[in-house]
Amino acid sequence: MSGTLFTRLIAGGIAATLGATSAVQEGFYLAILLGLFYGLYQGYGFIRWILIVLLGLGGLGGAIGAFVVIGRSPWGALWLLIMAGVYLSSGWLLWKSTRLRAFIRDRQARRTL
């Protein structure tokens, strides 16, 4: 359960509909992520919330996945917990960062000029 399960499902669904290979599916996944981060860079505030939700869901999914596999792979469970922590802390920083909010406001002002 990765942090971007929802994004992977969207990318995989689009690629599968088009009959794409695994490499093309990864390309869709990368394009979606790059689009989200580009939109965040351009100052679209709603994308910040999309990323917060995706990172939060990914962190929770990673933590649940760690407890599911702990009996079979303790090191894998540890890795999943570490990644869950990274996703949750990234979402927390996106949510609480006053500098990011100021950056988005500045980018919005520049975009409307």
Coordinates of C-alpha atoms in Angstrom, one line a residue:
M1 CA 0.0 0.0 0.0
S2 CA 1.9 3.0 -1.2
G3 CA 1.1 6.6 -0.4
T4 CA -0.1 7.3 -3.8
L5 CA -2.4 4.4 -4.2
F6 CA -5.3 6.6 -5.4
T7 CA -3.1 8.3 -8.0
R8 CA -1.7 4.9 -9.1
L9 CA -5.3 3.6 -9.5
I10 CA -6.2 6.6 -11.7
A11 CA -3.1 6.2 -13.8
G12 CA -3.4 2.5 -14.1
G13 CA -7.1 2.8 -15.0
I14 CA -6.4 5.3 -17.8
A15 CA -3.5 3.3 -19.1
A16 CA -5.3 -0.1 -18.9
T17 CA -8.3 1.5 -20.8
L18 CA -5.8 2.4 -23.6
G19 CA -4.2 -1.0 -23.5
A20 CA -0.9 0.3 -22.3
T21 CA 2.1 -1.6 -20.9
S22 CA 3.5 -1.3 -17.4
A23 CA 6.1 1.3 -18.5
V24 CA 3.3 3.5 -20.0
Q25 CA 1.3 3.1 -16.8
E26 CA 4.3 4.4 -14.8
G27 CA 4.5 7.3 -17.3
F28 CA 0.8 8.2 -16.6
Y29 CA 1.5 8.0 -12.8
L30 CA 4.5 10.3 -13.2
A31 CA 2.6 12.8 -15.4
I32 CA -0.2 13.0 -12.8
L33 CA 2.3 13.7 -10.0
L34 CA 4.2 16.2 -12.1
G35 CA 0.9 17.9 -13.0
L36 CA -0.1 18.2 -9.3
F37 CA 3.2 19.6 -8.3
Y38 CA 3.2 22.0 -11.2
G39 CA -0.2 23.2 -10.3
L40 CA 1.0 23.7 -6.7
Y41 CA 3.9 25.7 -8.0
Q42 CA 1.6 27.9 -10.1
G43 CA -0.4 28.7 -6.9
Y44 CA -3.5 26.7 -7.2
G45 CA -4.5 26.2 -3.5
F46 CA -7.0 23.4 -4.1
I47 CA -4.1 21.2 -5.3
R48 CA -2.5 21.6 -1.9
W49 CA -5.6 20.0 -0.3
I50 CA -5.6 17.2 -2.9
L51 CA -1.9 16.5 -2.0
I52 CA -2.7 16.6 1.8
V53 CA -5.5 14.1 1.4
L54 CA -3.4 11.8 -0.8
L55 CA -0.5 11.9 1.5
G56 CA -2.7 11.3 4.5
L57 CA -4.4 8.4 3.0
G58 CA -1.1 7.0 1.8
G59 CA 0.4 7.3 5.3
L60 CA -2.6 5.6 6.9
G61 CA -2.5 2.9 4.3
G62 CA 1.2 2.3 4.8
A63 CA 0.7 2.0 8.6
I64 CA -2.1 -0.5 8.2
G65 CA 0.0 -2.4 5.6
A66 CA 2.9 -2.6 8.0
F67 CA 0.7 -4.2 10.7
V68 CA -0.6 -6.7 8.1
V69 CA 2.8 -7.9 6.9
I70 CA 4.7 -7.7 10.3
G71 CA 4.5 -11.4 10.8
R72 CA 5.8 -12.3 7.4
S73 CA 8.4 -9.6 6.9
P74 CA 9.5 -7.5 9.9
W75 CA 11.9 -5.5 7.8
G76 CA 9.2 -4.8 5.2
A77 CA 6.9 -3.7 8.0
L78 CA 9.6 -1.4 9.3
W79 CA 10.1 0.1 5.8
L80 CA 6.3 0.6 5.4
L81 CA 6.2 2.4 8.8
I82 CA 9.0 4.6 7.8
M83 CA 7.4 5.5 4.5
A84 CA 4.0 6.0 6.3
G85 CA 5.8 8.5 8.6
V86 CA 7.3 10.3 5.6
Y87 CA 3.9 10.6 3.9
L88 CA 2.1 11.7 7.1
S89 CA 4.8 14.2 8.0
S90 CA 4.8 15.6 4.4
G91 CA 1.0 16.0 4.5
W92 CA 1.3 17.7 7.9
L93 CA 3.9 20.1 6.6
L94 CA 1.7 20.9 3.6
W95 CA -1.2 21.5 5.9
K96 CA 0.6 23.7 8.6
S97 CA 3.2 25.5 6.6
T98 CA 2.6 29.2 6.7
R99 CA 5.4 29.7 4.2
L100 CA 3.7 27.5 1.7
R101 CA 0.5 29.4 2.1
A102 CA 2.3 32.7 1.6
F103 CA 4.0 31.2 -1.5
I104 CA 0.7 30.1 -3.0
R105 CA -0.9 33.6 -2.3
D106 CA 2.1 35.2 -4.0
R107 CA 1.9 32.9 -7.0
Q108 CA -1.9 33.5 -7.3
A109 CA -1.3 37.3 -7.3
R110 CA 1.3 36.9 -10.0
R111 CA -0.9 34.6 -12.1
T112 CA -3.8 37.1 -12.1
L113 CA -1.8 40.0 -13.2

